[in-house]
Amino acid sequence: MIFDLSSTLTGHKDRVWAVKWRHCGKILASCSSDKDIRLWKQSQNDDNWSCDYVLSEGHQRTIRNIDWSDDGNYLAACSFDATTSIWENKSGKWDCSLNLEGHENEIKCVSWSPSGKLLATCGRDKTVWIWERIEENEFECASVITAHSQDVKRIKWHPKEPFIASCSYDNTIRFSKEINDDWSCYQTLDLHESTVWAIDFNATGDRLVSCSDDKTVRIWKAAEDKWTCIATLSGYHNRPIYDVSWSPTSNLIASAAGDNSIVIYKETQPDFFEVLIRKEKTHTCDVNSISWNPVKSNLLASCGDDGLAKIWDIK
Amino acid sequence: MADGPGFSSVLQLTDLNDFIAPSQACVKPIKQDDQVGIHEKKKVEITLGDCLACSGCITSAETVLISKQSYIDLYETLDKKKSGQNITVIVSLSHQAIASIGARYGQGFQDSARLLSSFFHSIGVDYVYDLTFARHISLIESQKEFIERKKSGTATLTSICPGFVCYVEKTHGDLLIPYLSTVKSPQQIMGSLVKSLWPFGTQNKSDNYIYHCTVMPCFDKKLEASRTEFTQEDGTADVDCVLTPIELEALFDKEEINFTDLPHRPLDVLHPSLKISDSDSVATHPGNGSGGWSENIIRYGISYFNQSPLNPRIPLKIESKRNKDFLEVTLSPSLENDFTPESKKLTFAIVNGFRNIQTLIQRIKRKTFKYDFVEVMACPSGCLNGGGMIRGDSVDNKLFEKVSELYSSLETYHLSLDDNHDTIKDLYNEWFSDEVLREKLFLTTFKTIPKTDNLLNVKW
């Protein structure tokens, strides 16, 4: 198996916090403590990736995370300035069309529902907010879920059903859905022994992967609304694991950690996962985020505290 | 009675997130450590006053709901009284709390009130009242304020809910304080009346220290009672202690009190002229279980701008917008022909729960806000679902339905909400004719609490 560096994307002036592929697989977005979002594209002449667009002046502090809407026309970004910005693509130009206010302080993650009608945000104020699109450019708060007892690090919509998973500094993963006119938590997974930094669903939505400060990756399986842990992958990272990504095309799982390495896992037999490769020194500092390309299954993007984003060729 | 942390164990049972949970890290200890050089570290104590004066968190941590605000404080006061100190102890019961206790112990509303009266008298309390009259004053004052504001083109947001007030002051003070009603809540009007005018109808103010305890549907009322705005000249609070039904239930369990076996005893009467009728029943105001602020005040507004007599039963259209906790209140369309344009255009709202408060705030910010008056409560479903109300065992909370049923079973208070009504006029002339006194008793103020930028606490 090869794990080669395909491109190094330079331009951000501070730590890069997140990378996300647009659903077409042709644009990569990254966000940074430098308060910019950069869009990266492959040039037509050569295969090199370069910065195609800088979305700036949307936030006053670190942009912690970003998410593309399924149709690719909107990019949501959340920031430590307690706001979420919605960027809209208007004939090739990106404009900040909206700013959502409400969180008490730092927002850690933002996620579009598959339909694009709902948006979820979460953050240090321990809450998860569900925003509902009322009109083209108007969102209103549909719910504030106060299930977590600490900082909420990530949220992710299920790819098919109308519910969300969230994970937190309180060591839990929680599932929330709309019950009787309001949203509330209906299931909690508490097997991780420290902060759960990230979660991701597989393409069909019957599996969830989580990673933690406890240096483990866990795989969870759904059976009739109930999630159980089917695998604990430990011993592959020796520092906190900050991100996991489940490839929608190859079904491979990638994890990235504070030990500067990226590990790739595969389900070799039903419910049995093995490490395919462990790549060290992918970045010179913490690897903060990774994202599988949704079209070209061999491409994995990563970013880190070294201010760089990278694209890897894995096959 | 044994002292100890009984209060906090009660608090652990309940969900204090009436509103929004406290911030992860209180900033106060950090501020204490900013001196340079070697110094002995002192234990940092955080009082409720500190929390109210700081924007670090939205509401205070449960541990900060100091022992002052627990039944232990009431019992200690009763002990002092028994040992000969000159103290008069008064307990005021909110409608919601009486309903909660009734629902929990399978009692009707009036029986619940009589049992509570009996219980408090049995432990040495001198007088047990309900809050109907205080709410009546609060509604009348709110009506007057509404008319003034409407004429000057300013919308009104109620300030009855201390969770909402706390949130406004700490996060959106400059934007929202101009909209807040300056009329005190029923709890605080009762506090003023009890501390300034009791015993009612006599010229002689009591020499005793009056200790005033209220029983309220939410923990946030403890915060309200602790505000510096609600103190007497000598620094003592208008409401010394706030208890909730959850704490009373724990107290009955702890002291092994067979609540339902107590003899019935009617509530005490504030003043003969304020009674509903010859019966000793508790009455309520028309409208929802939070107190019917929007419903009563819009009816007053309609009558005022239509120049017709106040009809406390005039049909309203109450329509759900977005969800069941965002309601719009207008005059019933069937009546529109008989009313002036100004009166039928009045649009009020009832906004419950944090999510809808957010929508409200964003609309005010974006200037898409169109209401004349909004009743705002931090708890979903309003005060009948307050954080201090006893919960049912199951998720569907059958007790809430029972509480609503008990509340709706009440007769309506016969005293008119019309300030042109003779009784009301006489009342104001006799007791509250002095404008300075009226303001002191019934109105309050708010202040923006500056944001503390606390970058030291950043967690990635």
PDB file of N, CA and C in Angstrom, chain A residues 72-133:
ATOM      1  N   GLY A  72     -23.508  21.921  -2.418  1.00  0.00           N
ATOM      2  CA  GLY A  72     -22.243  22.599  -2.706  1.00  0.00           C
ATOM      3  C   GLY A  72     -22.347  24.093  -2.881  1.00  0.00           C
ATOM      4  N   ASN A  73     -23.555  24.663  -2.723  1.00  0.00           N
ATOM      5  CA  ASN A  73     -23.722  26.099  -2.923  1.00  0.00           C
ATOM      6  C   ASN A  73     -23.447  26.923  -1.672  1.00  0.00           C
ATOM      7  N   TYR A  74     -23.403  26.254  -0.549  1.00  0.00           N
ATOM      8  CA  TYR A  74     -23.194  26.981   0.699  1.00  0.00           C
ATOM      9  C   TYR A  74     -22.050  26.372   1.491  1.00  0.00           C
ATOM     10  N   LEU A  75     -21.320  27.245   2.157  1.00  0.00           N
ATOM     11  CA  LEU A  75     -20.289  26.801   3.072  1.00  0.00           C
ATOM     12  C   LEU A  75     -20.560  27.478   4.413  1.00  0.00           C
ATOM     13  N   ALA A  76     -20.683  26.682   5.465  1.00  0.00           N
ATOM     14  CA  ALA A  76     -20.898  27.260   6.794  1.00  0.00           C
ATOM     15  C   ALA A  76     -19.572  27.218   7.546  1.00  0.00           C
ATOM     16  N   ALA A  77     -19.285  28.267   8.309  1.00  0.00           N
ATOM     17  CA  ALA A  77     -18.049  28.324   9.087  1.00  0.00           C
ATOM     18  C   ALA A  77     -18.382  28.775  10.502  1.00  0.00           C
ATOM     19  N   CYS A  78     -17.754  28.154  11.499  1.00  0.00           N
ATOM     20  CA  CYS A  78     -18.018  28.566  12.878  1.00  0.00           C
ATOM     21  C   CYS A  78     -16.728  29.032  13.529  1.00  0.00           C
ATOM     22  N   SER A  79     -16.889  29.947  14.472  1.00  0.00           N
ATOM     23  CA  SER A  79     -15.704  30.640  14.970  1.00  0.00           C
ATOM     24  C   SER A  79     -15.711  30.796  16.482  1.00  0.00           C
ATOM     25  N   PHE A  80     -14.510  31.062  17.006  1.00  0.00           N
ATOM     26  CA  PHE A  80     -14.381  31.374  18.435  1.00  0.00           C
ATOM     27  C   PHE A  80     -15.005  32.723  18.764  1.00  0.00           C
ATOM     28  N   ASP A  81     -15.387  33.500  17.736  1.00  0.00           N
ATOM     29  CA  ASP A  81     -16.064  34.772  18.014  1.00  0.00           C
ATOM     30  C   ASP A  81     -17.551  34.573  18.318  1.00  0.00           C
ATOM     31  N   ALA A  82     -17.973  33.311  18.501  1.00  0.00           N
ATOM     32  CA  ALA A  82     -19.341  32.951  18.897  1.00  0.00           C
ATOM     33  C   ALA A  82     -20.371  33.089  17.772  1.00  0.00           C
ATOM     34  N   THR A  83     -19.910  33.272  16.549  1.00  0.00           N
ATOM     35  CA  THR A  83     -20.867  33.348  15.443  1.00  0.00           C
ATOM     36  C   THR A  83     -20.589  32.256  14.402  1.00  0.00           C
ATOM     37  N   THR A  84     -21.610  32.003  13.603  1.00  0.00           N
ATOM     38  CA  THR A  84     -21.502  31.066  12.486  1.00  0.00           C
ATOM     39  C   THR A  84     -21.803  31.861  11.222  1.00  0.00           C
ATOM     40  N   SER A  85     -20.954  31.741  10.226  1.00  0.00           N
ATOM     41  CA  SER A  85     -21.222  32.472   8.985  1.00  0.00           C
ATOM     42  C   SER A  85     -21.648  31.502   7.896  1.00  0.00           C
ATOM     43  N   ILE A  86     -22.541  31.962   7.029  1.00  0.00           N
ATOM     44  CA  ILE A  86     -22.981  31.155   5.896  1.00  0.00           C
ATOM     45  C   ILE A  86     -22.482  31.858   4.635  1.00  0.00           C
ATOM     46  N   TRP A  87     -21.698  31.171   3.823  1.00  0.00           N
ATOM     47  CA  TRP A  87     -21.147  31.736   2.598  1.00  0.00           C
ATOM     48  C   TRP A  87     -21.885  31.126   1.420  1.00  0.00           C
ATOM     49  N   GLU A  88     -22.233  31.991   0.457  1.00  0.00           N
ATOM     50  CA  GLU A  88     -23.039  31.530  -0.653  1.00  0.00           C
ATOM     51  C   GLU A  88     -22.273  31.750  -1.952  1.00  0.00           C
ATOM     52  N   ASN A  89     -22.337  30.755  -2.817  1.00  0.00           N
ATOM     53  CA  ASN A  89     -21.676  30.862  -4.108  1.00  0.00           C
ATOM     54  C   ASN A  89     -22.625  31.511  -5.107  1.00  0.00           C
ATOM     55  N   LYS A  90     -22.276  32.743  -5.523  1.00  0.00           N
ATOM     56  CA  LYS A  90     -23.105  33.429  -6.514  1.00  0.00           C
ATOM     57  C   LYS A  90     -22.279  33.615  -7.772  1.00  0.00           C
ATOM     58  N   SER A  91     -22.563  32.848  -8.786  1.00  0.00           N
ATOM     59  CA  SER A  91     -21.830  32.819 -10.058  1.00  0.00           C
ATOM     60  C   SER A  91     -20.314  32.944  -9.861  1.00  0.00           C
ATOM     61  N   GLY A  92     -19.794  31.970  -9.104  1.00  0.00           N
ATOM     62  CA  GLY A  92     -18.344  31.902  -8.936  1.00  0.00           C
ATOM     63  C   GLY A  92     -17.785  32.739  -7.805  1.00  0.00           C
ATOM     64  N   LYS A  93     -18.576  33.698  -7.296  1.00  0.00           N
ATOM     65  CA  LYS A  93     -18.110  34.540  -6.185  1.00  0.00           C
ATOM     66  C   LYS A  93     -18.696  34.038  -4.870  1.00  0.00           C
ATOM     67  N   TRP A  94     -17.871  34.094  -3.813  1.00  0.00           N
ATOM     68  CA  TRP A  94     -18.369  33.669  -2.495  1.00  0.00           C
ATOM     69  C   TRP A  94     -18.653  34.876  -1.624  1.00  0.00           C
ATOM     70  N   ASP A  95     -19.913  34.987  -1.167  1.00  0.00           N
ATOM     71  CA  ASP A  95     -20.292  36.088  -0.288  1.00  0.00           C
ATOM     72  C   ASP A  95     -20.787  35.556   1.043  1.00  0.00           C
ATOM     73  N   CYS A  96     -20.450  36.264   2.093  1.00  0.00           N
ATOM     74  CA  CYS A  96     -20.995  35.908   3.405  1.00  0.00           C
ATOM     75  C   CYS A  96     -22.410  36.455   3.455  1.00  0.00           C
ATOM     76  N   SER A  97     -23.410  35.562   3.363  1.00  0.00           N
ATOM     77  CA  SER A  97     -24.785  36.038   3.255  1.00  0.00           C
ATOM     78  C   SER A  97     -25.465  36.156   4.608  1.00  0.00           C
ATOM     79  N   LEU A  98     -24.855  35.578   5.626  1.00  0.00           N
ATOM     80  CA  LEU A  98     -25.578  35.495   6.895  1.00  0.00           C
ATOM     81  C   LEU A  98     -24.622  35.242   8.052  1.00  0.00           C
ATOM     82  N   ASN A  99     -24.953  35.791   9.207  1.00  0.00           N
ATOM     83  CA  ASN A  99     -24.202  35.508  10.420  1.00  0.00           C
ATOM     84  C   ASN A  99     -25.163  35.078  11.514  1.00  0.00           C
ATOM     85  N   LEU A 100     -24.963  33.891  12.059  1.00  0.00           N
ATOM     86  CA  LEU A 100     -25.875  33.407  13.098  1.00  0.00           C
ATOM     87  C   LEU A 100     -25.267  33.664  14.470  1.00  0.00           C
ATOM     88  N   GLU A 101     -26.025  34.366  15.294  1.00  0.00           N
ATOM     89  CA  GLU A 101     -25.551  34.669  16.643  1.00  0.00           C
ATOM     90  C   GLU A 101     -26.415  33.957  17.667  1.00  0.00           C
ATOM     91  N   GLY A 102     -25.839  33.655  18.809  1.00  0.00           N
ATOM     92  CA  GLY A 102     -26.617  33.033  19.870  1.00  0.00           C
ATOM     93  C   GLY A 102     -25.753  32.296  20.872  1.00  0.00           C
ATOM     94  N   HIS A 103     -24.740  31.585  20.382  1.00  0.00           N
ATOM     95  CA  HIS A 103     -23.865  30.882  21.326  1.00  0.00           C
ATOM     96  C   HIS A 103     -23.212  31.881  22.256  1.00  0.00           C
ATOM     97  N   GLU A 104     -22.967  31.408  23.468  1.00  0.00           N
ATOM     98  CA  GLU A 104     -22.404  32.281  24.493  1.00  0.00           C
ATOM     99  C   GLU A 104     -20.933  32.584  24.207  1.00  0.00           C
ATOM    100  N   ASN A 105     -20.216  31.613  23.676  1.00  0.00           N
ATOM    101  CA  ASN A 105     -18.794  31.825  23.405  1.00  0.00           C
ATOM    102  C   ASN A 105     -18.317  30.909  22.266  1.00  0.00           C
ATOM    103  N   GLU A 106     -17.111  30.390  22.327  1.00  0.00           N
ATOM    104  CA  GLU A 106     -16.495  29.701  21.206  1.00  0.00           C
ATOM    105  C   GLU A 106     -17.373  28.586  20.607  1.00  0.00           C
ATOM    106  N   ILE A 107     -17.524  28.633  19.286  1.00  0.00           N
ATOM    107  CA  ILE A 107     -18.248  27.561  18.586  1.00  0.00           C
ATOM    108  C   ILE A 107     -17.197  26.608  18.020  1.00  0.00           C
ATOM    109  N   LYS A 108     -17.423  25.323  18.196  1.00  0.00           N
ATOM    110  CA  LYS A 108     -16.416  24.340  17.833  1.00  0.00           C
ATOM    111  C   LYS A 108     -16.713  23.607  16.537  1.00  0.00           C
ATOM    112  N   CYS A 109     -17.992  23.484  16.200  1.00  0.00           N
ATOM    113  CA  CYS A 109     -18.296  22.701  15.005  1.00  0.00           C
ATOM    114  C   CYS A 109     -19.620  23.138  14.393  1.00  0.00           C
ATOM    115  N   VAL A 110     -19.740  22.925  13.094  1.00  0.00           N
ATOM    116  CA  VAL A 110     -20.967  23.242  12.372  1.00  0.00           C
ATOM    117  C   VAL A 110     -21.242  22.104  11.398  1.00  0.00           C
ATOM    118  N   SER A 111     -22.521  21.758  11.222  1.00  0.00           N
ATOM    119  CA  SER A 111     -22.848  20.642  10.326  1.00  0.00           C
ATOM    120  C   SER A 111     -24.192  20.880   9.630  1.00  0.00           C
ATOM    121  N   TRP A 112     -24.203  20.722   8.302  1.00  0.00           N
ATOM    122  CA  TRP A 112     -25.450  20.844   7.532  1.00  0.00           C
ATOM    123  C   TRP A 112     -26.194  19.522   7.562  1.00  0.00           C
ATOM    124  N   SER A 113     -27.531  19.596   7.668  1.00  0.00           N
ATOM    125  CA  SER A 113     -28.322  18.378   7.496  1.00  0.00           C
ATOM    126  C   SER A 113     -28.297  18.033   6.009  1.00  0.00           C
ATOM    127  N   PRO A 114     -28.492  16.752   5.654  1.00  0.00           N
ATOM    128  CA  PRO A 114     -28.438  16.376   4.241  1.00  0.00           C
ATOM    129  C   PRO A 114     -29.391  17.190   3.357  1.00  0.00           C
ATOM    130  N   SER A 115     -30.539  17.591   3.900  1.00  0.00           N
ATOM    131  CA  SER A 115     -31.503  18.359   3.097  1.00  0.00           C
ATOM    132  C   SER A 115     -31.098  19.818   2.957  1.00  0.00           C
ATOM    133  N   GLY A 116     -30.202  20.290   3.807  1.00  0.00           N
ATOM    134  CA  GLY A 116     -29.811  21.696   3.774  1.00  0.00           C
ATOM    135  C   GLY A 116     -30.809  22.606   4.478  1.00  0.00           C
ATOM    136  N   LYS A 117     -31.869  22.038   5.060  1.00  0.00           N
ATOM    137  CA  LYS A 117     -32.880  22.853   5.726  1.00  0.00           C
ATOM    138  C   LYS A 117     -32.496  23.138   7.180  1.00  0.00           C
ATOM    139  N   LEU A 118     -31.654  22.277   7.728  1.00  0.00           N
ATOM    140  CA  LEU A 118     -31.256  22.452   9.120  1.00  0.00           C
ATOM    141  C   LEU A 118     -29.745  22.558   9.217  1.00  0.00           C
ATOM    142  N   LEU A 119     -29.305  23.306  10.209  1.00  0.00           N
ATOM    143  CA  LEU A 119     -27.888  23.459  10.456  1.00  0.00           C
ATOM    144  C   LEU A 119     -27.695  23.230  11.962  1.00  0.00           C
ATOM    145  N   ALA A 120     -26.626  22.540  12.332  1.00  0.00           N
ATOM    146  CA  ALA A 120     -26.364  22.345  13.762  1.00  0.00           C
ATOM    147  C   ALA A 120     -25.028  22.984  14.106  1.00  0.00           C
ATOM    148  N   THR A 121     -24.952  23.579  15.301  1.00  0.00           N
ATOM    149  CA  THR A 121     -23.685  24.127  15.793  1.00  0.00           C
ATOM    150  C   THR A 121     -23.513  23.700  17.246  1.00  0.00           C
ATOM    151  N   CYS A 122     -22.269  23.682  17.718  1.00  0.00           N
ATOM    152  CA  CYS A 122     -22.039  23.313  19.115  1.00  0.00           C
ATOM    153  C   CYS A 122     -20.794  24.025  19.606  1.00  0.00           C
ATOM    154  N   GLY A 123     -20.609  24.048  20.928  1.00  0.00           N
ATOM    155  CA  GLY A 123     -19.426  24.752  21.398  1.00  0.00           C
ATOM    156  C   GLY A 123     -19.189  24.687  22.883  1.00  0.00           C
ATOM    157  N   ARG A 124     -18.360  25.621  23.317  1.00  0.00           N
ATOM    158  CA  ARG A 124     -17.878  25.629  24.684  1.00  0.00           C
ATOM    159  C   ARG A 124     -18.990  25.861  25.698  1.00  0.00           C
ATOM    160  N   ASP A 125     -20.089  26.478  25.268  1.00  0.00           N
ATOM    161  CA  ASP A 125     -21.183  26.707  26.216  1.00  0.00           C
ATOM    162  C   ASP A 125     -21.990  25.434  26.478  1.00  0.00           C
ATOM    163  N   LYS A 126     -21.478  24.279  26.036  1.00  0.00           N
ATOM    164  CA  LYS A 126     -22.043  22.945  26.321  1.00  0.00           C
ATOM    165  C   LYS A 126     -23.321  22.648  25.544  1.00  0.00           C
ATOM    166  N   THR A 127     -23.720  23.555  24.685  1.00  0.00           N
ATOM    167  CA  THR A 127     -24.989  23.364  24.001  1.00  0.00           C
ATOM    168  C   THR A 127     -24.811  22.959  22.544  1.00  0.00           C
ATOM    169  N   VAL A 128     -25.856  22.318  22.018  1.00  0.00           N
ATOM    170  CA  VAL A 128     -25.968  22.043  20.588  1.00  0.00           C
ATOM    171  C   VAL A 128     -27.181  22.826  20.099  1.00  0.00           C
ATOM    172  N   TRP A 129     -26.999  23.611  19.059  1.00  0.00           N
ATOM    173  CA  TRP A 129     -28.110  24.412  18.527  1.00  0.00           C
ATOM    174  C   TRP A 129     -28.541  23.835  17.186  1.00  0.00           C
ATOM    175  N   ILE A 130     -29.855  23.761  17.017  1.00  0.00           N
ATOM    176  CA  ILE A 130     -30.407  23.393  15.722  1.00  0.00           C
ATOM    177  C   ILE A 130     -31.007  24.655  15.116  1.00  0.00           C
ATOM    178  N   TRP A 131     -30.538  24.989  13.921  1.00  0.00           N
ATOM    179  CA  TRP A 131     -31.039  26.171  13.220  1.00  0.00           C
ATOM    180  C   TRP A 131     -31.874  25.700  12.037  1.00  0.00           C
ATOM    181  N   GLU A 132     -32.998  26.380  11.830  1.00  0.00           N
ATOM    182  CA  GLU A 132     -33.893  25.985  10.757  1.00  0.00           C
ATOM    183  C   GLU A 132     -33.920  27.086   9.713  1.00  0.00           C
ATOM    184  N   ARG A 133     -33.788  26.655   8.463  1.00  0.00           N
ATOM    185  CA  ARG A 133     -33.837  27.643   7.388  1.00  0.00           C
ATOM    186  C   ARG A 133     -35.295  28.035   7.156  1.00  0.00           C
TER     187      ARG A 133
END
